[in-house]
mmCIF file of C-alpha atoms and ligand atoms in Angstrom:
data_model
loop_
_atom_site.group_PDB
_atom_site.id
_atom_site.type_symbol
_atom_site.label_atom_id
_atom_site.label_comp_id
_atom_site.label_asym_id
_atom_site.label_seq_id
_atom_site.Cartn_x
_atom_site.Cartn_y
_atom_site.Cartn_z
ATOM 1 C CA MET O 1 15.177 15.924 -33.932
ATOM 2 C CA LYS O 2 11.897 15.681 -31.996
ATOM 3 C CA THR O 3 10.457 18.858 -30.511
ATOM 4 C CA ILE O 4 9.663 18.325 -26.833
ATOM 5 C CA LEU O 5 7.762 20.658 -24.526
ATOM 6 C CA LEU O 6 9.251 20.969 -21.026
ATOM 7 C CA THR O 7 6.712 22.438 -18.585
ATOM 8 C CA GLY O 8 8.043 23.818 -15.313
ATOM 9 C CA ALA O 9 11.276 24.549 -17.181
ATOM 10 C CA GLY O 10 12.283 27.251 -14.688
ATOM 11 C CA GLY O 11 12.256 24.878 -11.696
ATOM 12 C CA GLY O 12 14.992 22.758 -10.170
ATOM 13 C CA VAL O 13 14.321 19.572 -12.145
ATOM 14 C CA GLY O 14 13.610 21.562 -15.316
ATOM 15 C CA THR O 15 17.028 23.188 -15.043
ATOM 16 C CA PHE O 16 18.695 19.774 -14.666
ATOM 17 C CA MET O 17 16.732 18.417 -17.658
ATOM 18 C CA ARG O 18 17.678 21.334 -19.932
ATOM 19 C CA ALA O 19 21.342 20.541 -19.326
ATOM 20 C CA GLU O 20 20.934 16.763 -19.655
ATOM 21 C CA LEU O 21 18.768 16.779 -22.794
ATOM 22 C CA LYS O 22 20.722 19.435 -24.699
ATOM 23 C CA GLY O 23 21.458 18.263 -28.254
ATOM 24 C CA ARG O 24 19.058 15.316 -28.011
ATOM 25 C CA TYR O 25 15.770 17.171 -28.640
ATOM 26 C CA LYS O 26 14.629 20.621 -29.650
ATOM 27 C CA LEU O 27 13.270 21.890 -26.355
ATOM 28 C CA ARG O 28 10.266 24.168 -26.098
ATOM 29 C CA LEU O 29 10.604 25.525 -22.583
ATOM 30 C CA SER O 30 7.520 26.685 -20.763
ATOM 31 C CA ASP O 31 6.763 28.126 -17.349
ATOM 32 C CA ARG O 32 4.346 30.632 -15.883
ATOM 33 C CA SER O 33 7.252 33.023 -15.217
ATOM 34 C CA PRO O 34 9.740 34.198 -17.863
ATOM 35 C CA LEU O 35 13.107 32.441 -18.149
ATOM 36 C CA ALA O 36 16.374 34.361 -18.215
ATOM 37 C CA GLU O 37 17.547 33.088 -21.594
ATOM 38 C CA CYS O 38 17.292 30.263 -24.105
ATOM 39 C CA GLY O 39 20.187 28.282 -25.542
ATOM 40 C CA PRO O 40 20.601 26.814 -29.030
ATOM 41 C CA ASP O 41 17.773 24.379 -29.914
ATOM 42 C CA GLU O 42 15.612 25.996 -27.219
ATOM 43 C CA GLU O 43 12.629 28.327 -27.435
ATOM 44 C CA PHE O 44 10.410 29.730 -24.677
ATOM 45 C CA VAL O 45 6.614 29.887 -24.593
ATOM 46 C CA GLN O 46 5.215 31.422 -21.425
ATOM 47 C CA ALA O 47 2.065 29.663 -20.205
ATOM 48 C CA ASP O 48 0.224 29.356 -16.938
ATOM 49 C CA LEU O 49 -1.121 25.793 -17.042
ATOM 50 C CA THR O 50 -4.385 26.946 -15.481
ATOM 51 C CA ASP O 51 -5.019 28.914 -18.692
ATOM 52 C CA MET O 52 -6.259 26.419 -21.299
ATOM 53 C CA ASP O 53 -5.665 28.667 -24.333
ATOM 54 C CA ALA O 54 -2.095 29.425 -23.276
ATOM 55 C CA THR O 55 -1.497 25.723 -22.560
ATOM 56 C CA ARG O 56 -2.753 24.739 -26.020
ATOM 57 C CA LYS O 57 -0.398 27.276 -27.625
ATOM 58 C CA ALA O 58 2.521 25.807 -25.669
ATOM 59 C CA VAL O 59 1.601 22.264 -26.725
ATOM 60 C CA ALA O 60 0.800 22.970 -30.406
ATOM 61 C CA GLY O 61 3.166 21.190 -32.786
ATOM 62 C CA VAL O 62 5.291 19.273 -30.272
ATOM 63 C CA ASP O 63 6.066 15.552 -30.545
ATOM 64 C CA GLY O 64 6.129 14.925 -26.826
ATOM 65 C CA ILE O 65 5.866 16.598 -23.423
ATOM 66 C CA ILE O 66 7.831 16.373 -20.186
ATOM 67 C CA HIS O 67 5.325 17.638 -17.643
ATOM 68 C CA LEU O 68 7.094 19.066 -14.600
ATOM 69 C CA GLY O 69 5.090 22.265 -14.066
ATOM 70 C CA GLY O 70 3.106 22.511 -10.866
ATOM 71 C CA TYR O 71 3.380 22.903 -7.105
ATOM 72 C CA SER O 72 6.129 20.573 -5.940
ATOM 73 C CA VAL O 73 5.504 20.205 -2.189
ATOM 74 C CA GLU O 74 2.552 20.060 0.222
ATOM 75 C CA ALA O 75 0.273 23.117 0.355
ATOM 76 C CA ASP O 76 -3.314 24.187 0.993
ATOM 77 C CA TRP O 77 -6.097 22.807 -1.185
ATOM 78 C CA ASP O 78 -6.487 25.881 -3.413
ATOM 79 C CA THR O 79 -2.797 25.871 -4.315
ATOM 80 C CA ILE O 80 -2.654 22.137 -5.059
ATOM 81 C CA HIS O 81 -6.022 22.072 -6.801
ATOM 82 C CA THR O 82 -5.148 24.968 -9.089
ATOM 83 C CA ALA O 83 -1.578 24.097 -10.084
ATOM 84 C CA ASN O 84 -1.668 20.295 -9.987
ATOM 85 C CA PHE O 85 -5.241 19.170 -10.616
ATOM 86 C CA ILE O 86 -6.410 21.862 -13.047
ATOM 87 C CA GLY O 87 -2.920 22.400 -14.517
ATOM 88 C CA THR O 88 -2.377 18.691 -15.196
ATOM 89 C CA TYR O 89 -5.890 18.241 -16.566
ATOM 90 C CA ASN O 90 -5.349 21.164 -18.964
ATOM 91 C CA LEU O 91 -2.003 19.744 -20.059
ATOM 92 C CA TYR O 92 -3.509 16.351 -20.972
ATOM 93 C CA GLU O 93 -6.524 17.924 -22.617
ATOM 94 C CA ALA O 94 -4.223 20.177 -24.659
ATOM 95 C CA ALA O 95 -2.155 17.105 -25.642
ATOM 96 C CA ARG O 96 -5.320 15.409 -26.893
ATOM 97 C CA LEU O 97 -6.590 18.455 -28.783
ATOM 98 C CA GLU O 98 -3.201 19.340 -30.313
ATOM 99 C CA GLY O 99 -2.233 15.744 -31.155
ATOM 100 C CA ALA O 100 0.841 15.429 -28.923
ATOM 101 C CA LYS O 101 1.622 11.721 -28.882
ATOM 102 C CA ARG O 102 3.514 11.130 -25.638
ATOM 103 C CA VAL O 103 3.603 12.671 -22.149
ATOM 104 C CA ILE O 104 6.116 12.037 -19.389
ATOM 105 C CA PHE O 105 4.343 12.813 -16.134
ATOM 106 C CA ALA O 106 6.436 13.759 -13.101
ATOM 107 C CA SER O 107 4.626 11.743 -10.461
ATOM 108 C CA SER O 108 6.065 11.402 -6.996
ATOM 109 C CA ASN O 109 6.964 8.990 -4.226
ATOM 110 C CA HIS O 110 4.326 10.902 -2.226
ATOM 111 C CA ALA O 111 1.610 9.209 -4.328
ATOM 112 C CA VAL O 112 2.577 6.021 -2.455
ATOM 113 C CA GLY O 113 3.968 7.634 0.703
ATOM 114 C CA PHE O 114 1.791 5.808 3.239
ATOM 115 C CA HIS O 115 3.304 2.439 2.340
ATOM 116 C CA GLU O 116 5.656 1.061 4.980
ATOM 117 C CA ARG O 117 9.351 1.161 4.189
ATOM 118 C CA THR O 118 9.443 -2.592 4.928
ATOM 119 C CA ASN O 119 7.098 -3.231 1.954
ATOM 120 C CA THR O 120 8.764 -3.547 -1.428
ATOM 121 C CA ILE O 121 6.269 -2.080 -3.862
ATOM 122 C CA ASP O 122 6.264 -2.094 -7.656
ATOM 123 C CA HIS O 123 4.513 -0.396 -10.580
ATOM 124 C CA THR O 124 1.324 -2.387 -9.953
ATOM 125 C CA THR O 125 1.005 -1.089 -6.385
ATOM 126 C CA ALA O 126 -1.999 1.178 -5.908
ATOM 127 C CA PRO O 127 -1.408 4.725 -4.673
ATOM 128 C CA ARG O 128 -1.514 5.504 -0.940
ATOM 129 C CA PRO O 129 -1.050 9.293 -1.006
ATOM 130 C CA ASP O 130 0.485 10.925 2.058
ATOM 131 C CA SER O 131 -0.688 14.511 1.413
ATOM 132 C CA ARG O 132 -2.814 16.699 -0.871
ATOM 133 C CA TYR O 133 0.322 16.943 -3.015
ATOM 134 C CA GLY O 134 0.586 13.117 -3.187
ATOM 135 C CA LEU O 135 -3.110 12.939 -4.012
ATOM 136 C CA SER O 136 -2.551 15.277 -6.963
ATOM 137 C CA LYS O 137 0.139 12.912 -8.260
ATOM 138 C CA ALA O 138 -2.182 9.894 -7.888
ATOM 139 C CA PHE O 139 -4.758 11.938 -9.819
ATOM 140 C CA GLY O 140 -2.181 12.647 -12.540
ATOM 141 C CA GLU O 141 -1.401 8.923 -12.850
ATOM 142 C CA SER O 142 -5.112 8.084 -13.207
ATOM 143 C CA LEU O 143 -5.599 10.929 -15.673
ATOM 144 C CA SER O 144 -2.684 9.562 -17.732
ATOM 145 C CA SER O 145 -4.318 6.132 -17.735
ATOM 146 C CA LEU O 146 -7.647 7.576 -18.888
ATOM 147 C CA TYR O 147 -6.081 9.631 -21.682
ATOM 148 C CA ALA O 148 -4.108 6.592 -22.915
ATOM 149 C CA ASP O 149 -7.046 4.187 -22.871
ATOM 150 C CA LYS O 150 -9.643 6.587 -24.227
ATOM 151 C CA TYR O 151 -7.731 8.991 -26.479
ATOM 152 C CA GLY O 152 -4.407 7.304 -27.274
ATOM 153 C CA VAL O 153 -2.314 9.964 -25.526
ATOM 154 C CA GLU O 154 0.584 7.748 -24.422
ATOM 155 C CA SER O 155 2.218 8.298 -21.028
ATOM 156 C CA MET O 156 5.013 7.228 -18.800
ATOM 157 C CA CYS O 157 4.474 8.250 -15.177
ATOM 158 C CA ILE O 158 7.700 8.451 -13.188
ATOM 159 C CA ARG O 159 7.182 8.139 -9.425
ATOM 160 C CA ILE O 160 10.182 10.342 -8.721
ATOM 161 C CA GLY O 161 12.037 9.901 -5.443
ATOM 162 C CA ASN O 162 14.337 12.878 -4.911
ATOM 163 C CA VAL O 163 16.329 14.501 -7.695
ATOM 164 C CA GLY O 164 19.723 15.967 -6.890
ATOM 165 C CA THR O 165 23.412 15.676 -7.512
ATOM 166 C CA GLU O 166 23.674 13.509 -4.376
ATOM 167 C CA PRO O 167 21.362 11.976 -1.732
ATOM 168 C CA ILE O 168 21.000 14.303 1.243
ATOM 169 C CA ASP O 169 19.878 12.048 4.103
ATOM 170 C CA VAL O 170 19.031 8.490 5.170
ATOM 171 C CA ARG O 171 15.621 8.398 3.467
ATOM 172 C CA ARG O 172 16.995 9.885 0.264
ATOM 173 C CA MET O 173 19.555 7.064 0.036
ATOM 174 C CA SER O 174 16.546 4.813 -0.710
ATOM 175 C CA ILE O 175 14.878 7.136 -3.242
ATOM 176 C CA TRP O 176 17.636 9.295 -4.732
ATOM 177 C CA LEU O 177 17.634 9.970 -8.476
ATOM 178 C CA SER O 178 20.570 11.620 -10.205
ATOM 179 C CA PRO O 179 19.798 14.082 -13.022
ATOM 180 C CA ARG O 180 21.467 11.847 -15.627
ATOM 181 C CA ASP O 181 19.465 8.805 -14.508
ATOM 182 C CA LEU O 182 16.263 10.851 -14.677
ATOM 183 C CA ALA O 183 17.240 11.982 -18.182
ATOM 184 C CA GLN O 184 17.738 8.338 -19.176
ATOM 185 C CA LEU O 185 14.247 7.468 -17.911
ATOM 186 C CA VAL O 186 12.750 10.488 -19.682
ATOM 187 C CA CYS O 187 14.390 9.491 -22.992
ATOM 188 C CA ILE O 188 13.049 5.932 -22.635
ATOM 189 C CA GLY O 189 9.622 7.403 -21.970
ATOM 190 C CA LEU O 190 9.777 9.664 -25.012
ATOM 191 C CA ASP O 191 11.430 7.294 -27.487
ATOM 192 C CA HIS O 192 10.478 3.717 -26.594
ATOM 193 C CA PRO O 193 8.200 2.482 -29.398
ATOM 194 C CA ASP O 194 5.861 0.367 -27.266
ATOM 195 C CA ILE O 195 4.764 2.613 -24.426
ATOM 196 C CA LYS O 196 1.019 3.179 -24.012
ATOM 197 C CA TYR O 197 0.738 3.691 -20.264
ATOM 198 C CA GLU O 198 3.517 2.821 -17.848
ATOM 199 C CA ILE O 199 4.464 3.545 -14.262
ATOM 200 C CA VAL O 200 8.122 3.394 -13.261
ATOM 201 C CA TYR O 201 10.040 4.518 -10.187
ATOM 202 C CA GLY O 202 12.385 7.448 -10.548
ATOM 203 C CA MET O 203 15.419 6.250 -8.635
ATOM 204 C CA SER O 204 19.083 5.581 -9.292
ATOM 205 C CA ASP O 205 20.787 2.272 -8.430
ATOM 206 C CA ASN O 206 19.927 2.403 -4.710
ATOM 207 C CA ALA O 207 20.863 -0.669 -2.642
ATOM 208 C CA ARG O 208 18.543 0.466 0.196
ATOM 209 C CA SER O 209 15.531 0.967 -2.053
ATOM 210 C CA TRP O 210 12.017 -0.131 -1.091
ATOM 211 C CA TRP O 211 10.908 -0.145 -4.737
ATOM 212 C CA ASP O 212 10.989 -2.977 -7.251
ATOM 213 C CA ASN O 213 11.768 -1.087 -10.446
ATOM 214 C CA SER O 214 11.561 -4.117 -12.751
ATOM 215 C CA ASN O 215 9.171 -2.292 -15.071
ATOM 216 C CA ALA O 216 11.820 0.352 -15.776
ATOM 217 C CA THR O 217 14.419 -2.404 -16.257
ATOM 218 C CA ARG O 218 12.087 -4.158 -18.717
ATOM 219 C CA LEU O 219 11.910 -0.930 -20.732
ATOM 220 C CA GLY O 220 15.723 -0.753 -20.883
ATOM 221 C CA TYR O 221 16.632 1.459 -17.899
ATOM 222 C CA LYS O 222 20.174 0.963 -16.581
ATOM 223 C CA PRO O 223 20.885 3.529 -13.844
ATOM 224 C CA GLN O 224 24.437 4.867 -13.783
ATOM 225 C CA ASP O 225 24.581 6.290 -10.256
ATOM 226 C CA LYS O 226 24.543 4.570 -6.840
ATOM 227 C CA SER O 227 23.399 6.142 -3.579
ATOM 228 C CA GLU O 228 25.598 3.697 -1.647
ATOM 229 C CA ASP O 229 28.618 5.729 -2.794
ATOM 230 C CA PHE O 230 27.416 8.423 -0.332
ATOM 231 C CA ALA O 231 26.398 6.090 2.532
ATOM 232 C CA GLU O 232 29.474 6.498 4.700
ATOM 233 C CA GLN O 233 29.317 10.291 4.792
ATOM 234 C CA ILE O 234 25.533 10.353 5.399
ATOM 235 C CA LEU O 235 25.462 7.674 8.099
ATOM 236 C CA ALA O 236 28.362 9.327 9.926
ATOM 237 C CA THR O 237 26.120 12.254 10.852
ATOM 238 C CA LYS O 238 22.485 11.165 10.482
ATOM 239 C CA THR O 239 20.342 8.195 11.465
ATOM 240 C CA SER O 240 16.800 9.627 11.289
ATOM 241 C CA ASP O 241 15.749 11.968 8.524
ATOM 242 C CA THR O 242 12.308 13.035 9.797
ATOM 243 C CA GLY O 243 12.956 13.284 13.515
ATOM 244 C CA ASN O 244 9.781 11.311 14.248
ATOM 245 C CA LEU O 245 9.049 7.610 14.541
ATOM 246 C CA ILE O 246 6.052 7.417 12.177
ATOM 247 C CA GLY O 247 7.764 9.405 9.437
ATOM 248 C CA ASP O 248 10.815 7.169 9.645
ATOM 249 C CA LEU O 249 8.614 4.067 9.153
ATOM 250 C CA LYS O 250 6.700 5.288 6.096
ATOM 251 C CA GLN O 251 8.029 5.794 2.583
ATOM 252 C CA GLY O 252 6.796 9.389 2.401
ATOM 253 C CA GLY O 253 8.797 10.470 5.467
ATOM 254 C CA ASP O 254 7.566 13.626 7.186
ATOM 255 C CA PHE O 255 4.830 14.264 4.559
ATOM 256 C CA VAL O 256 2.967 11.462 6.363
ATOM 257 C CA THR O 257 2.911 13.370 9.635
ATOM 258 C CA PHE O 258 1.959 16.849 8.370
ATOM 259 C CA GLU O 259 -1.389 17.667 10.053
ATOM 260 C CA ALA O 260 -1.685 14.069 11.313
ATOM 261 C CA VAL O 261 -3.426 13.079 14.538
ATOM 262 C CA ASP O 262 -1.942 10.511 16.927
ATOM 263 C CA ASP O 263 -4.526 7.812 16.227
ATOM 264 C CA PRO O 264 -6.730 8.558 13.200
ATOM 265 C CA PHE O 265 -9.052 5.625 14.011
ATOM 266 C CA LYS O 266 -9.791 6.730 17.599
ATOM 267 C CA PRO O 267 -13.566 7.242 17.985
ATOM 268 C CA GLY O 268 -14.604 10.884 18.016
ATOM 269 C CA LEU O 269 -11.487 12.202 16.272
ATOM 270 C CA LYS O 270 -12.024 14.135 13.076
HETATM 271 N N1 LIG R 1 12.451 17.686 -7.092
HETATM 272 C C1 LIG R 1 12.168 16.407 -6.826
HETATM 273 O O1 LIG R 1 12.995 15.682 -6.275
HETATM 274 C C2 LIG R 1 10.817 15.859 -7.222
HETATM 275 C C3 LIG R 1 10.393 14.639 -6.642
HETATM 276 C C4 LIG R 1 9.168 14.109 -7.027
HETATM 277 C C5 LIG R 1 8.400 14.760 -7.959
HETATM 278 N N2 LIG R 1 8.816 15.951 -8.468
HETATM 279 C C6 LIG R 1 7.958 16.651 -9.426
HETATM 280 O O2 LIG R 1 8.758 17.106 -10.507
HETATM 281 C C7 LIG R 1 8.292 18.366 -10.962
HETATM 282 C C8 LIG R 1 9.417 19.385 -10.917
HETATM 283 O O3 LIG R 1 9.886 19.495 -9.595
HETATM 284 P P1 LIG R 1 10.858 20.680 -9.167
HETATM 285 O O4 LIG R 1 11.558 20.226 -7.952
HETATM 286 O O5 LIG R 1 11.617 21.165 -10.323
HETATM 287 O O6 LIG R 1 9.799 21.776 -8.730
HETATM 288 P P2 LIG R 1 9.979 23.371 -8.743
HETATM 289 O O7 LIG R 1 9.005 23.872 -7.730
HETATM 290 O O8 LIG R 1 11.409 23.738 -8.605
HETATM 291 O O9 LIG R 1 9.511 23.779 -10.203
HETATM 292 C C9 LIG R 1 8.175 23.744 -10.603
HETATM 293 C C10 LIG R 1 7.990 24.733 -11.730
HETATM 294 O O10 LIG R 1 6.618 24.703 -12.121
HETATM 295 C C11 LIG R 1 6.205 26.045 -12.382
HETATM 296 N N3 LIG R 1 4.759 26.163 -12.171
HETATM 297 C C12 LIG R 1 4.068 26.109 -11.005
HETATM 298 N N4 LIG R 1 2.758 26.337 -11.209
HETATM 299 C C13 LIG R 1 2.614 26.528 -12.548
HETATM 300 C C14 LIG R 1 1.517 26.830 -13.377
HETATM 301 N N5 LIG R 1 0.276 26.979 -12.873
HETATM 302 N N6 LIG R 1 1.724 26.982 -14.708
HETATM 303 C C15 LIG R 1 2.976 26.845 -15.233
HETATM 304 N N7 LIG R 1 4.064 26.583 -14.493
HETATM 305 C C16 LIG R 1 3.884 26.428 -13.160
HETATM 306 C C17 LIG R 1 6.974 26.903 -11.382
HETATM 307 O O11 LIG R 1 7.046 28.244 -11.822
HETATM 308 C C18 LIG R 1 8.322 26.191 -11.336
HETATM 309 O O12 LIG R 1 9.238 26.745 -12.254
HETATM 310 C C19 LIG R 1 7.108 18.734 -10.080
HETATM 311 O O13 LIG R 1 5.912 18.345 -10.720
HETATM 312 C C20 LIG R 1 7.326 17.896 -8.840
HETATM 313 O O14 LIG R 1 6.112 17.623 -8.175
HETATM 314 C C21 LIG R 1 9.998 16.511 -8.117
#
């Protein structure tokens, strides 16, 4: 059994992944805060990813890494810079120094959030971040590319939509990802023999999607869950998920409108 480091193991997605990946890998769980308990085939190594020595200790001896640890929504620059830029840099540098072969990077739909919902984008589409948070995910994707090309640290970046047991609103019907479908993508990322650097979209089988996930399909991904199964109940109560026109037009939803001005190109506006 491979030993896999799961950063951010105490978070929402980390908790889903522990359950989904049980029995498939030996999991080394890591977070900056202690976890309540470990199960069989699990161990815990506490590490703040901003601490390079602690990060190297967490990475030492693992075969692969699922990198979830960081700040998972929009925040001020210091918060995002520390957790997501420095933390992700340290994680990749530790992977290089400790010889970890493969990293799964939890990127986000917010790396491409300024694309219109009417545009179908794929893994070749350049980032259009909608926030400092989205920018940190675009940085992580570029960092992954650099560490693959220059140092042979292989990566799969998953532009995750929204992970949960069911989609929660209109926008999430396009980007929803069930925990078992995420686990399938993660296993492909960790075990596929030919991955050097790949971007895929983290979504289930969503009929209303604005993503072309053919790169995931090429790698063998067959999602098991469909957001359309929840459409009737969602559409019965909700039509707009952001409550504003711009947010409803853009893939990133209300992240696009945080701190936004009415017309960013108007002369004199800063
Ligand atoms: N939840 C989603 O639907 C979703 C969507 C897109 C991307 N993602 C990404 O997936 C990852 C996990 O998301 P989540 O919803 O579980 O987030 P979460 O906020 O629930 O969990 C994040 C975990 O990271 C840990 N962490 C934060 N800063 C750290 C640091 N400096 N050192 C070590 N650990 C640190 C936190 O303690 C927490 O346990 C995140 O990177 C997030 O950006 C999640």
